[in-house]
XYZ file of C-alpha atoms in Angstrom:
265
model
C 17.792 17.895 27.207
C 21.103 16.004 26.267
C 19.403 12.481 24.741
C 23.575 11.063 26.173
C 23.396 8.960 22.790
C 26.056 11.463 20.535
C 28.669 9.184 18.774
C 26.339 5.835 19.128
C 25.395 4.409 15.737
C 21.887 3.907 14.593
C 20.431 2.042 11.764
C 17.343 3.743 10.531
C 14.817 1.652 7.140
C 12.604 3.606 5.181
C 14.383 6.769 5.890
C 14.225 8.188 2.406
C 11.193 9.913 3.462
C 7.976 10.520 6.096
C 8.570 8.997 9.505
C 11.667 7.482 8.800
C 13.390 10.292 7.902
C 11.873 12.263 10.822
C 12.957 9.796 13.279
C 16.343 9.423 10.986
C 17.018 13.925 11.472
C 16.132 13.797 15.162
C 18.971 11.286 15.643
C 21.374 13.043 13.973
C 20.902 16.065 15.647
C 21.272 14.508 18.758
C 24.720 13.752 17.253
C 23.748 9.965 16.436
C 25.733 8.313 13.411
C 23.552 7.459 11.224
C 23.222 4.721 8.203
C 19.514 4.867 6.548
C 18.175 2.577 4.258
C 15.679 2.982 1.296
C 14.960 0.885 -1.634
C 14.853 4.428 -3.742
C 18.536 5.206 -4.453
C 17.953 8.544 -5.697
C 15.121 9.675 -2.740
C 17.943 7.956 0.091
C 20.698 10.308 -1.919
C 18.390 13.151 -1.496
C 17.756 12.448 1.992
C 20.985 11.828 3.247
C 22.114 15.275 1.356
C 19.572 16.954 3.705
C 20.686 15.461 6.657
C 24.437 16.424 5.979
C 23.240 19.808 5.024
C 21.093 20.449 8.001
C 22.305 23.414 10.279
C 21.226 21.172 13.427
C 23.320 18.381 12.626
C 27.039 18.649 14.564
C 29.413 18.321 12.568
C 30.918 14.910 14.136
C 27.985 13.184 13.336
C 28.399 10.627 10.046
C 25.511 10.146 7.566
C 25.856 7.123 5.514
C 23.190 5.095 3.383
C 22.602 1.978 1.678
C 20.157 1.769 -1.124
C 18.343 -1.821 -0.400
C 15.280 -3.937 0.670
C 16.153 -4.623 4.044
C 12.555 -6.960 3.803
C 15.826 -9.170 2.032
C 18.253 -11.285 2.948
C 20.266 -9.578 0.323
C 19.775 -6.661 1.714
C 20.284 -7.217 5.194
C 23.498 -8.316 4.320
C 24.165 -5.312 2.125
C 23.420 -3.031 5.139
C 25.158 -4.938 7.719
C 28.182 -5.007 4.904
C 28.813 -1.714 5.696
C 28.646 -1.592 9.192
C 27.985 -5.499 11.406
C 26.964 -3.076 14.613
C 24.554 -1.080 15.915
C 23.607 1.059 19.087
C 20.193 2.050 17.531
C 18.135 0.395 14.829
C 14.792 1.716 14.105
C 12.887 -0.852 12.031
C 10.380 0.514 9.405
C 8.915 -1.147 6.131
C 5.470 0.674 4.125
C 2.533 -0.986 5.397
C 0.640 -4.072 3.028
C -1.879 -2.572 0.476
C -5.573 -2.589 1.494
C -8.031 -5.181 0.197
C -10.749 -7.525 1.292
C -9.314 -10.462 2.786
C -11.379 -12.674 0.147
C -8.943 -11.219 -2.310
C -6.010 -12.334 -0.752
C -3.888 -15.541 -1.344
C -1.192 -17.019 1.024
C 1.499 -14.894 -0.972
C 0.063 -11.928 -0.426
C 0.439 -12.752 3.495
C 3.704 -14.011 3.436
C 4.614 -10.910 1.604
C 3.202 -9.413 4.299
C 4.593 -10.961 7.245
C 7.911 -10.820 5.608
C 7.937 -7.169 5.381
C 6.338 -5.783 8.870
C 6.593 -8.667 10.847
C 9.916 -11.127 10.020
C 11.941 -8.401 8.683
C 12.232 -6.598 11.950
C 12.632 -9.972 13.934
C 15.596 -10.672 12.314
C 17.274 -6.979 12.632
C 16.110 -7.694 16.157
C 18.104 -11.316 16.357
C 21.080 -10.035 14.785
C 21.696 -7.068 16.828
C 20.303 -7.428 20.515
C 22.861 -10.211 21.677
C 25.184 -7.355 20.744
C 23.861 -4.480 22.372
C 23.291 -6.776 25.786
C 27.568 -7.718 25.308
C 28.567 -3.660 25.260
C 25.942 -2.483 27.679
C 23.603 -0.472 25.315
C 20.791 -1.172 22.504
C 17.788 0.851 21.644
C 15.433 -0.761 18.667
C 11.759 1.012 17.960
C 10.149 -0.929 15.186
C 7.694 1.744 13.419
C 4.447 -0.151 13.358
C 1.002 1.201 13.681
C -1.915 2.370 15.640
C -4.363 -0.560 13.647
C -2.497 -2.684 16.256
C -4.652 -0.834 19.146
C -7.783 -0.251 17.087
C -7.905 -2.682 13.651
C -8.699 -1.399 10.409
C -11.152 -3.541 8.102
C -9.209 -3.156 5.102
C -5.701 -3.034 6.468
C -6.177 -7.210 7.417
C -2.475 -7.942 6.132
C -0.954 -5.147 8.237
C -3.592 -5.775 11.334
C -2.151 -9.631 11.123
C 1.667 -8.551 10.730
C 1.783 -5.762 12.941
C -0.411 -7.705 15.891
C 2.205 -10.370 15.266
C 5.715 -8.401 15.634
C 3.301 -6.508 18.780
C 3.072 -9.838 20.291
C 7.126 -11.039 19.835
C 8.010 -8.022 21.001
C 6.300 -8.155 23.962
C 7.774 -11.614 25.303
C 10.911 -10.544 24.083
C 11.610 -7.196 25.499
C 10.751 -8.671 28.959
C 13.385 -10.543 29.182
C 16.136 -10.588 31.920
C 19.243 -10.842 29.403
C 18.277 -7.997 27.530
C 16.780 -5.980 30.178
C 18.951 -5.623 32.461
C 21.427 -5.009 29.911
C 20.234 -2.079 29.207
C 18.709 -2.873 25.738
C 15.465 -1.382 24.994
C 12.743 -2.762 22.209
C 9.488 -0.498 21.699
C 6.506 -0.142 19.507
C 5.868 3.064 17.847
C 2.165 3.215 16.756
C 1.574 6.432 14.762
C -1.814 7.368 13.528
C -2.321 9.791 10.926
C 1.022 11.730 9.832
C 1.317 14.103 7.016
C 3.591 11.746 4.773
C 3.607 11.141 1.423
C 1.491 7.509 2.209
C -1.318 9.488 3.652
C -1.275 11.914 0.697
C -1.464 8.803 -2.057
C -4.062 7.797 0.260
C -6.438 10.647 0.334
C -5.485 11.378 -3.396
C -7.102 7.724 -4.389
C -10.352 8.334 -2.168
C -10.901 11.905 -4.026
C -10.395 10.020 -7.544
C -12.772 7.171 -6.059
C -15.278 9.536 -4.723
C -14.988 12.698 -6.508
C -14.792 14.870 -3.581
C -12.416 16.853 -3.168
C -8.838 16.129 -1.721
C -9.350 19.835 1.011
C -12.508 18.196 2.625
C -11.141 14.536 2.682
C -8.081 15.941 4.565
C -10.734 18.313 6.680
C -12.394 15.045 7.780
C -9.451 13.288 9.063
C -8.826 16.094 11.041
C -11.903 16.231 12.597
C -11.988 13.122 13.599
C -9.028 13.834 15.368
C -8.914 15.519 19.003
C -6.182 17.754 18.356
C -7.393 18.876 14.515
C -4.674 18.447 12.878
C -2.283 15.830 11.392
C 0.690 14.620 13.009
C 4.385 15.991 11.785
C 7.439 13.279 10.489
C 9.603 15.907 12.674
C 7.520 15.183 16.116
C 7.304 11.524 15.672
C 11.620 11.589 14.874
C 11.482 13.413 18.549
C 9.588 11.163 20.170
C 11.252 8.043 18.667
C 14.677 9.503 19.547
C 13.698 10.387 23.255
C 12.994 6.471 23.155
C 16.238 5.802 22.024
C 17.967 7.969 24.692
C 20.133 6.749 27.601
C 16.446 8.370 29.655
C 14.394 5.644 28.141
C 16.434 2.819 29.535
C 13.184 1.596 32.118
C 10.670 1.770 29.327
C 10.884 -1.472 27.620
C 8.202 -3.517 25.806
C 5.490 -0.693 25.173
C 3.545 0.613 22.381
C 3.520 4.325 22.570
C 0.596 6.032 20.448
C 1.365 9.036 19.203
C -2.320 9.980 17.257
C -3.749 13.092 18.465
C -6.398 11.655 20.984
C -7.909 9.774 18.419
C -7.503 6.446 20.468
C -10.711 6.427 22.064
C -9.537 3.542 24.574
C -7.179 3.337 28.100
C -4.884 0.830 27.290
C-alpha cells in the first residue's frame, strides 16, 4: 500500500533507538523526510547512519538529526532551528522511573509532567495551526498502555500519560483541526523488545535472583500472542497512522499489546 505521505517531513523524539526509531525507519521508507531527535549524540549518529544506509529507504528521502532534549525549551528551539515545519511529528520522551508515590516530591512530578505530558503539548501548539493552514498534519504522541490499565509503580507516568490522554482527546475533536485534515493519536504500546524493557527485566533478575530467560518467559505468557512486540511493527503501525488513509481516525488510543488488554474499550 502507497502510505501517499513520500516527500512530507516528519519530526520523530527519541529516535536513537526502540520505538522511536522503529516508527522513525517505517517513515522513511515510505519516503518521509525525516529529522529525529535524541539526547545521545553518538546513539542519534548511529541511528541516522542506519537509516541512510538502509536498502528500503529511496533515495529522495533526507535523514537529518538534532542531538537535544526536546523535554527543553532549548531544545525545542534547537530542533525547530533546523527546520520551523512539519507534516509529521511523532512525540516520544522515556517514561518517569518507578517508585512508591510516598517517595515522591512535587519535582519529581513536574519532571514528570514536563517530559510525557507538556513536552508534547507544546510540539502539538507549535505545529497544528500549521498543518490546518497547508491542508495536512499527522502527530502520534508515543504514550503507553498504563493509560488503559494503570501500573502501581508507574504513578508519575499513569498521572502524565492520563493527562496528555485527556488533552488530546478535547483537542483532536476539534472542527479547525479536523476538518483540516490534521490528525492527533495515542499510541499505547505494551511490552516491546527495547532496550527499556531489557534494563527492566535485567534489574528484577539482580533484585530477585532469577534468572533474566524465565523473567522474559513470564512476560510472555502473560501475553495472548507469546511473544514480545517488535520496534519494526509498532514504526508500521504508527506510520499507517500517519498516512493520507488515516485522515478519519482522529483522537484514539490504539493498543498495540498482544491481547494482553483484558478490557473492550
Amino acid at each position: 500500500m502507497d502510505l501517499g505521505i513520500a516527500g512530507k517531513w516528519a519530526l520523530v523524539c527519541g529516535a536513537s533507538k526502540g520505538l522511536g526509531f522503529g516508527c522513525a525507519q517505517a517513515l522513511v521508507r515510505e519516503g518521509v523526510n525525516v529529522l529525529i531527535v535524541a539526547r545521545g549524540a553518538e546513539a542519534l549518529q548511529a541511528a541516522e547512519r542506519t537509516l541512510l544506509d538502509d536498502p528500503q529507504r529511496p533515495a529522495a528521502a533526507e535523514v537529518l538529526h538534532v542531538a537535544a532534549d526536546i523535554t527543553t525549551p532549548a531544545g525545542r528551539a534547537a530542533v525547530f532551528a533546523v527546520r520551523p515545519e512539519f507534516d509529521i511529528i511523532v512525540t516520544n520522551a522515556g517514561g518517569p522511573p518507578p517508585g512508591d508515590f510516598r517517595d515522591w516530591d512535587r519535582e519529581d512530578w513536574v519532571k514528570a509532567l514536563d517530559a510525557n505530558m507538556l513536552t508534547p503539548i507544546e510540539l502539538i501548539k507549535g505545529a497544528v495551526d500549521g498543518m490546518a493552514a497547508r491542508g495536512f498534519g499527522r502527530i502520534v504522541n508515543i504514550t503507553s498502555s498504563s493509560v488503559k490499565a494503570p501500573i502501581d509503580v508507574l504513578g508519575l507516568s499513569n498521572g502524565a500519560r492520563s493527562g496528555l490522554t485527556g488533552f488530546v482527546a478535547g483537542v483532536a475533536r476539534t472542527t479547525k483541526l479536523a476538518s483540516a485534515n490534521v490528525t492527533i493519536n495515542n499510541l499505547l504500546p505494551g511490552v516491546f523488545d527495547t532496550d527499556r524493557i531489557r534494563a527492566t527485566v535485567a534489574g528484577q533478575a539482580a533484585k530477585t535472583g532469577k534468572p533474566v530467560e524465565d523473567i522474559v518467559a513470564a512476560r510472555k505468557n502473560n501475553i495472548p500472542a507469546r511473544r514480545l512486540g517488535t520496534p519494526a511493527e509498532f514504526g508500521a503501525i504508527c506510520a499507517f497512522l500517519c498516512s493520507q488513509h488515516a485522515s478519519y481516525i482522529t483522537g484514539q488510543n490504539i493498543l498495540p499489546d498482544g491481547g494482553a488488554y483484558p478490557g473492550t474499550h
